[in-house]
GROMACS .gro file of C-alpha atoms in nm:
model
  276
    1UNK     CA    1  -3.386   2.906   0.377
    2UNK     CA    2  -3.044   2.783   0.478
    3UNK     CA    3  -2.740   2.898   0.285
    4UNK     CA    4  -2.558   2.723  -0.007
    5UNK     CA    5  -2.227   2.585   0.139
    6UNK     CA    6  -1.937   2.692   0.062
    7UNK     CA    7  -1.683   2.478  -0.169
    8UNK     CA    8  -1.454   2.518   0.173
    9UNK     CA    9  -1.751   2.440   0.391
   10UNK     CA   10  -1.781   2.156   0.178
   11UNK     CA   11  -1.428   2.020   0.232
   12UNK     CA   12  -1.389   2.097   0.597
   13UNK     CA   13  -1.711   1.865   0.621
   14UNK     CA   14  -1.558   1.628   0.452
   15UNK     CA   15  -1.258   1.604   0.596
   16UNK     CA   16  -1.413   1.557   0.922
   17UNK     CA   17  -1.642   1.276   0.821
   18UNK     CA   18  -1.329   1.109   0.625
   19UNK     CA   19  -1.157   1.151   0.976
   20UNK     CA   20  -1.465   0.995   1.154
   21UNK     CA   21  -1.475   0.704   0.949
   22UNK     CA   22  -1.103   0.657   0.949
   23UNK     CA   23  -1.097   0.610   1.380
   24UNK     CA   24  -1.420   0.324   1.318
   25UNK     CA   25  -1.148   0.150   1.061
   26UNK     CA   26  -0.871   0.179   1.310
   27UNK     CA   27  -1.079   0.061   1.594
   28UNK     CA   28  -1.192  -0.271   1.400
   29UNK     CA   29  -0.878  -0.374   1.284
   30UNK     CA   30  -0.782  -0.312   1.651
   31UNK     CA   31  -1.023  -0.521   1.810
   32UNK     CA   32  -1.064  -0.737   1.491
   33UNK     CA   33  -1.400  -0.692   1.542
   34UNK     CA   34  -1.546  -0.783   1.178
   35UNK     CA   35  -1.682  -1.047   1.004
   36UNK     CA   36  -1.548  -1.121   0.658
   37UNK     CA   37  -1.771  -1.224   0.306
   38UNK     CA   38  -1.767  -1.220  -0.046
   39UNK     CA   39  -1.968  -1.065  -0.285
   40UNK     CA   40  -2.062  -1.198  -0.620
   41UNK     CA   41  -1.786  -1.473  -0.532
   42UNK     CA   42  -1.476  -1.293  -0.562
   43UNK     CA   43  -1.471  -0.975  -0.405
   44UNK     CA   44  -1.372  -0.973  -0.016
   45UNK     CA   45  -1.617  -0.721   0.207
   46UNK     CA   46  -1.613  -0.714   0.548
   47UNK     CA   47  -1.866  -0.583   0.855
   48UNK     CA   48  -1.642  -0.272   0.892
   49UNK     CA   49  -1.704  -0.164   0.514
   50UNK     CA   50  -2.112  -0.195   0.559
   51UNK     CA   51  -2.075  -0.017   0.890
   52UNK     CA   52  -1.808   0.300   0.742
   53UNK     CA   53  -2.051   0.303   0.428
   54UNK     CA   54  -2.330   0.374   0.669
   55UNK     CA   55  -2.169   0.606   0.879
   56UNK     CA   56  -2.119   0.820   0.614
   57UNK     CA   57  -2.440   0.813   0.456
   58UNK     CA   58  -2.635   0.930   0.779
   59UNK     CA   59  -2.381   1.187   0.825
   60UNK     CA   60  -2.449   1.300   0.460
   61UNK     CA   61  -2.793   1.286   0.487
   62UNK     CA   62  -2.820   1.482   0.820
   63UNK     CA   63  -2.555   1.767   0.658
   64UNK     CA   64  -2.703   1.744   0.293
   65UNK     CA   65  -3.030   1.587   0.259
   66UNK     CA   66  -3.136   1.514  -0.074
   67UNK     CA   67  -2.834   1.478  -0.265
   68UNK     CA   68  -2.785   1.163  -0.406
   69UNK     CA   69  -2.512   0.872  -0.288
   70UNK     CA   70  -2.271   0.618  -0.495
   71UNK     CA   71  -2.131   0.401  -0.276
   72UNK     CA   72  -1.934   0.095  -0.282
   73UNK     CA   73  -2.188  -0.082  -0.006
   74UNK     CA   74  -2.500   0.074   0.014
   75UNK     CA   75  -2.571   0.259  -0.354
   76UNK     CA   76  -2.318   0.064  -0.626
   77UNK     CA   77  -2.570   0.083  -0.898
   78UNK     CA   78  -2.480   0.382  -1.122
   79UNK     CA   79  -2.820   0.338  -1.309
   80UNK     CA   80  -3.016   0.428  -1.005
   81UNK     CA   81  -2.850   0.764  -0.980
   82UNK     CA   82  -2.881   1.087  -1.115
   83UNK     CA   83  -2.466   1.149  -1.283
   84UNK     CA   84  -2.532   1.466  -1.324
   85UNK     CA   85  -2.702   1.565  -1.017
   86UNK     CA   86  -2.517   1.650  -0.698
   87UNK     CA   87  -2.381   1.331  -0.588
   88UNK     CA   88  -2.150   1.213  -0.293
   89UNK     CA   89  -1.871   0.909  -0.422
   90UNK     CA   90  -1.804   0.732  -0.108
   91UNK     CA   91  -1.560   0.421  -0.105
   92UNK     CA   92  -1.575   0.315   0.283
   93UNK     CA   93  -1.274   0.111   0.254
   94UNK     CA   94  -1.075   0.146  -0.024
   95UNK     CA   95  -0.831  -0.171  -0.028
   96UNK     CA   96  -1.039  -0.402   0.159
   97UNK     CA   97  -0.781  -0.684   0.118
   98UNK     CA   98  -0.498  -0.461   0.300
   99UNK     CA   99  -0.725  -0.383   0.560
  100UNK     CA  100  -0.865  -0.750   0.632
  101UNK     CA  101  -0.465  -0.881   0.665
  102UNK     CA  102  -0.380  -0.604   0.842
  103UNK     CA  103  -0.159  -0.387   0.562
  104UNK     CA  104  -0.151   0.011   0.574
  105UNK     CA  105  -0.293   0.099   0.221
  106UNK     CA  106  -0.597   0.171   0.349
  107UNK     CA  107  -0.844   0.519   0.312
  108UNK     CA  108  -1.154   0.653   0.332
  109UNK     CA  109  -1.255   0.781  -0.053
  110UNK     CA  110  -1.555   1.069  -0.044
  111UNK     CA  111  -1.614   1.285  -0.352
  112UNK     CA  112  -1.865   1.502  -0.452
  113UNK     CA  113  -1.954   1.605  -0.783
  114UNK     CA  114  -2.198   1.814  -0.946
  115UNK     CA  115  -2.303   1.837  -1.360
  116UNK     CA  116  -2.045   1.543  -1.363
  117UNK     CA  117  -1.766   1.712  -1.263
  118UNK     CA  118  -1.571   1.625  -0.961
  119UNK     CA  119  -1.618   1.907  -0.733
  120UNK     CA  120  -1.432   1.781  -0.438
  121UNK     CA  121  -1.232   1.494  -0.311
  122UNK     CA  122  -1.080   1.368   0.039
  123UNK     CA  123  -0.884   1.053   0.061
  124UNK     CA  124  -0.776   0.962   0.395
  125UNK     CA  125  -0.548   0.687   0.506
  126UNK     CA  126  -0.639   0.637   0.888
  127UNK     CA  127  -0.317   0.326   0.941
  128UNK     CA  128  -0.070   0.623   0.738
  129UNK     CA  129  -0.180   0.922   0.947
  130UNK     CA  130  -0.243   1.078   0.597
  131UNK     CA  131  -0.517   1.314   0.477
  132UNK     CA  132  -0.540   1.401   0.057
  133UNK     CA  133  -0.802   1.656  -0.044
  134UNK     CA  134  -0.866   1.909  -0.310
  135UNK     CA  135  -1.145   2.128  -0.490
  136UNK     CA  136  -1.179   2.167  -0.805
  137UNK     CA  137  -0.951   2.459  -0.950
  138UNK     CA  138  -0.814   2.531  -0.617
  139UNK     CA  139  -0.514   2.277  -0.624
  140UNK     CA  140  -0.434   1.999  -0.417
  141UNK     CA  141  -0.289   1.919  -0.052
  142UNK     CA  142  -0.120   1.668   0.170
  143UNK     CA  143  -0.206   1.685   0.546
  144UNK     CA  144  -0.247   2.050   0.435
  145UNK     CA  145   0.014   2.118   0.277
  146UNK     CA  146   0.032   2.196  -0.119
  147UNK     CA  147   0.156   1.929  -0.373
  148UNK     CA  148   0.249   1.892  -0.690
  149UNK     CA  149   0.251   1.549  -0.893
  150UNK     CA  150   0.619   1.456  -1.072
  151UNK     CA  151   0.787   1.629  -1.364
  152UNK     CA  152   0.885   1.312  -1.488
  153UNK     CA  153   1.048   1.309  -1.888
  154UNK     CA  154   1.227   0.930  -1.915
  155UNK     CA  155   0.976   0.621  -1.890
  156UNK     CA  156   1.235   0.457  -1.815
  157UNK     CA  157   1.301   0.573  -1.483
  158UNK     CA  158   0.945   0.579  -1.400
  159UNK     CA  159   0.770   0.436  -1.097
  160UNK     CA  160   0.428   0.293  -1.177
  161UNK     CA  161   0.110   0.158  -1.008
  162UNK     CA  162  -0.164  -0.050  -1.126
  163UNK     CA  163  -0.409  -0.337  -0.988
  164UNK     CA  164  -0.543  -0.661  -1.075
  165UNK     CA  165  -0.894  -0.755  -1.105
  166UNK     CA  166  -1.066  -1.038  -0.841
  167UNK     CA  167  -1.193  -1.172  -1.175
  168UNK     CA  168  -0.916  -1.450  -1.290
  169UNK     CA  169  -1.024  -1.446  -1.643
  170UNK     CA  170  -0.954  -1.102  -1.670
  171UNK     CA  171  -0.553  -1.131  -1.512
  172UNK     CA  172  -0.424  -1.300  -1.891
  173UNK     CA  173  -0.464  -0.901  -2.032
  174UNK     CA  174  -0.381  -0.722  -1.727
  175UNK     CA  175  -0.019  -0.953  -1.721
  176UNK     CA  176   0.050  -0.896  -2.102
  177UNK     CA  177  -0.004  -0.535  -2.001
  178UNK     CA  178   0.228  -0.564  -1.692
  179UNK     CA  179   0.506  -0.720  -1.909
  180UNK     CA  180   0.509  -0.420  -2.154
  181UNK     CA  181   0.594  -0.146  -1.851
  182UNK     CA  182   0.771  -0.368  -1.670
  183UNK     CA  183   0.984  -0.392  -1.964
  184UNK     CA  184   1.012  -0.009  -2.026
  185UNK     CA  185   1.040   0.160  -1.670
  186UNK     CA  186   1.223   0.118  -1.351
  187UNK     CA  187   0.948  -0.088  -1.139
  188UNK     CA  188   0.566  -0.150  -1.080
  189UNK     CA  189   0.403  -0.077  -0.744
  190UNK     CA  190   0.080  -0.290  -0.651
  191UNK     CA  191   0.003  -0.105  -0.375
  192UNK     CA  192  -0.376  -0.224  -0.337
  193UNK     CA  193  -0.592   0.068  -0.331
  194UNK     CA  194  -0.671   0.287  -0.633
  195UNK     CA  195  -0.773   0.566  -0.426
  196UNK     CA  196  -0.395   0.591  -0.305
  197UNK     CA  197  -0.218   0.482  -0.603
  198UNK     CA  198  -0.393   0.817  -0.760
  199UNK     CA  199  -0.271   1.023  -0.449
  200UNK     CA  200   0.085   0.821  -0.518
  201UNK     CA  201   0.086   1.015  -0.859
  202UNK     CA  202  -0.009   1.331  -0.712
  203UNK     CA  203   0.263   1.400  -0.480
  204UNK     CA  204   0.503   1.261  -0.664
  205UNK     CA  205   0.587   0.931  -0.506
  206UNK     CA  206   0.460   0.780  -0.808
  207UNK     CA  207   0.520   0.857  -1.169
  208UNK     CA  208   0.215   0.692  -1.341
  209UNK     CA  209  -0.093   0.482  -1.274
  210UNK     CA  210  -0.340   0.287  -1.442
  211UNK     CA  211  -0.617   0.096  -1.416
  212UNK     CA  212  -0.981  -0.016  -1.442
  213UNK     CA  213  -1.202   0.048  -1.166
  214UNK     CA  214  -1.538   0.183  -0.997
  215UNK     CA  215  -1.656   0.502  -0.942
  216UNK     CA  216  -1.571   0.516  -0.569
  217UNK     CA  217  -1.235   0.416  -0.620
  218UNK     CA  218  -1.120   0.681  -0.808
  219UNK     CA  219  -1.295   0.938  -0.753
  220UNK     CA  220  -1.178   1.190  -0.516
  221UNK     CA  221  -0.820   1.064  -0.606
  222UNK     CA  222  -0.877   1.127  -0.982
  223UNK     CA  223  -0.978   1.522  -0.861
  224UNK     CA  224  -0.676   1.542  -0.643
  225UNK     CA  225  -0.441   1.405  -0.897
  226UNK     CA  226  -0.559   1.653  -1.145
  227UNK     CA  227  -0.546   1.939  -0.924
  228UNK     CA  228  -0.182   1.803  -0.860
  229UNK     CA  229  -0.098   1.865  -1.205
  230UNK     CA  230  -0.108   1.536  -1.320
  231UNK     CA  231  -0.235   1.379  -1.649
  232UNK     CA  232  -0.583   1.186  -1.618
  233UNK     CA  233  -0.754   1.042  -1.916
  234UNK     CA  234  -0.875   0.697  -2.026
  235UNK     CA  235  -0.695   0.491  -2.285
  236UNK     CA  236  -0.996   0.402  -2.521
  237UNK     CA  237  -1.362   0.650  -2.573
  238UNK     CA  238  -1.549   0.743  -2.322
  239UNK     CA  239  -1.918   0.559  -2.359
  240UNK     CA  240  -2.199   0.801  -2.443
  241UNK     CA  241  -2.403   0.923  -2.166
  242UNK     CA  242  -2.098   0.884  -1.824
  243UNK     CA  243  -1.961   1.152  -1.750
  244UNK     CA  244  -1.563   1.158  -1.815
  245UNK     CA  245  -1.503   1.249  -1.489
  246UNK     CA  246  -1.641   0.920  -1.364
  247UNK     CA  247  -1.551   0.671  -1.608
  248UNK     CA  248  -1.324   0.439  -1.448
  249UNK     CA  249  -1.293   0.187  -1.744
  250UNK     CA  250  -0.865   0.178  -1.839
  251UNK     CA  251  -0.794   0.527  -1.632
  252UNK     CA  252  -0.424   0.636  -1.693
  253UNK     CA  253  -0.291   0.935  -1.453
  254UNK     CA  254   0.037   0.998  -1.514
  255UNK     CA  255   0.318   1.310  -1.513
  256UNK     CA  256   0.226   1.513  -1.855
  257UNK     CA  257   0.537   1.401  -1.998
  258UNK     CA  258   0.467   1.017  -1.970
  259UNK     CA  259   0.151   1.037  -2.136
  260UNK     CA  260   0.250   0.953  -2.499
  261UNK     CA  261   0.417   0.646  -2.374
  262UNK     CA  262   0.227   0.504  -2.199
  263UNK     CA  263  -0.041   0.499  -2.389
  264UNK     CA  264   0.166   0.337  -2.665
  265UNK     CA  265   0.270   0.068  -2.443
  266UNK     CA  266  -0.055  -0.064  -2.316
  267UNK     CA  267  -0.188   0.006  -2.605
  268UNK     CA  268   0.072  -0.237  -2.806
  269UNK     CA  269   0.032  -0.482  -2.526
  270UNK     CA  270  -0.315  -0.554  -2.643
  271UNK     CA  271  -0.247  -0.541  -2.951
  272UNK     CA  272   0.047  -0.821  -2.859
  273UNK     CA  273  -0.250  -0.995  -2.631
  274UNK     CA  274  -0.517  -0.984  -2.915
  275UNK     CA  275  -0.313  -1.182  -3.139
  276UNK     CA  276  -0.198  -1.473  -2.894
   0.00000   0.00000   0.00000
C-alpha cells in the first residue's frame, strides 16, 4: 500500500503542476494560440482555460486518484462533489479577461482541502514570475520566502481590492459599495483576479479585499492570506451545509485592524442601496 503524502509532498506537487500549467499559459498568449467564447453569455473562457483545467486534472488523477475535483472548466458544480471529502480547487486561469488582452494578473489557483478545511494552496502568476503557497498552520511564502500580510490601523490610508461581476444587474450594489470605501480610504485596486487580490493582502501590498466569488477563485488565496496573518471572514452567515472555508459569497480579507470598518462600511452601503 503506498504511503500517505506528506503535507510538504503535497505542496512540492503542487507547486510543480502550478508551474506546469503556468509555461502552457505563457506559451498561448505567446503564440495567441486560443480561441475565445462565452459561457452562459457573459463570462469570457478561452481554449487555454479548457486545456490548463485538463492538464491539471490528469496530473491529479495520475498523482492522487480518487480524490475529488472543483474546477472552474471541467467540475464547477459544487453539488456533484463531496465538500467534505478530499478535494482539489483548481482555477486554470484565474483573470481570464487579463489574460485574453494580454495583462499580467494572471495565475494558476490549486487548493486542496480536506473535512472542509483548506489544507493547502498555490497561486502562481506565470506573466509576474511569482509563486504564493502555504499549508495550513505552517504560514505562508512568496517565491519562498516568508510573508506577512499588513499591520494596517487607519482606513483611511488603506489600499483596497475588489471586483465586479460579468452580470450588469448586479454592478448598481457593487458601485454603491465602491462609493462608500472610496470615500473612506486612500484608493481601490481592480486588479482582475481574486486569486491575486487575496495574495495582494497577504504580503502586504494590499490592505483589504472583498468580494463575491467561486470556489476556485479564492481558494488557495483565502489559505495563504490567512496563514499571512490576515483577517478572512464573510460579511453576512454562512448558509447551512458549505463549509466556511469555501463560501465565497461577500468574502472580506483584510489586516485585523481594518476589520470593524469595513464591515461597517459595506454594510451601510447596502443599507444606503436598499433604500434608493
Amino acid at each position: 500500500m503506498p504511503s500517505t503524502p506528506t503535507p510538504e509532498e503535497r505542496l512540492d506537487f503542487t507547486l510543480a503542476l502550478a508551474r506546469q500549467a503556468g509555461e502552457t499559459i505563457v506559451a498561448a498568449r505567446r503564440e495567441a494560440s486560443f480561441g475565445k467564447s462565452l459561457k452562459r453569455g457573459v463570462e469570457l473562457v478561452t481554449d487555454t482555460d479548457v486545456a490548463v483545467d485538463r492538464q491539471v486534472a490528469e496530473a491529479l488523477d495520475q498523482r492522487f486518484p480518487g480524490e475529488g475535483r472543483l474546477t472552474e472548466e471541467l467540475t464547477p458544480d459544487p453539488h456533484e462533489v463531496d465538500l467534505e471529502a478530499a478535494l482539489w480547487i483548481v482555477d486554470p486561469i484565474d483573470g481570464t479577461v487579463n489574460f485574453a488582452h494580454g495583462h499580467h494578473h494572471v495565475a494558476v489557483s490549486i487548493a486542496w482541502a480536506l473535512d472542509g478545511e483548506i489544507q493547502l494552496g498555490v497561486v502562481h502568476a506565470p506573466f509576474l514570475d511569482e509563486t504564493f503557497s502555504a499549508i495550513r498552520g505552517r504560514g505562508a511564502w512568496l517565491n519562498g520566502a516568508p510573508i506577512a500580510a499588513s499591520s494596517a490601523d487607519a482606513f483611511d490610508e488603506a489600499l483596497i481590492a475588489t471586483g465586479f461581476s460579468y452580470t450588469r444587474a448586479a454592478r448598481a450594489k457593487q458601485v454603491a459599495r465602491l462609493a462608500r470605501i472610496l470615500d473612506a480610504g486612500r484608493d481601490v485596486r481592480r486588479n482582475g483576479s481574486a486569486a491575486l487580490d487575496l495574495c495582494g493582502v497577504a504580503c502586504g501590498r494590499l490592505d483589504a479585499y472583498y468580494e463575491s466569488v467561486s470556489p476556485w477563485d479564492f481558494a488557495a488565496g483565502r489559505l495563504i492570506a490567512a496563514e499571512a496573518g490576515a483577517l478572512v471572514g464573510h460579511l453576512g452567515p454562512v448558509p447551512a451545509g458549505i463549509p466556511a472555508e469555501l463560501h465565497g459569497e461577500d468574502l472580506i480579507c483584510c489586516a485585523p485592524k481594518l476589520e470593524a470598518q469595513l464591515r461597517a462600511l459595506l454594510a451601510q452601503a447596502d443599507r444606503d442601496f436598499a433604500t434608493v
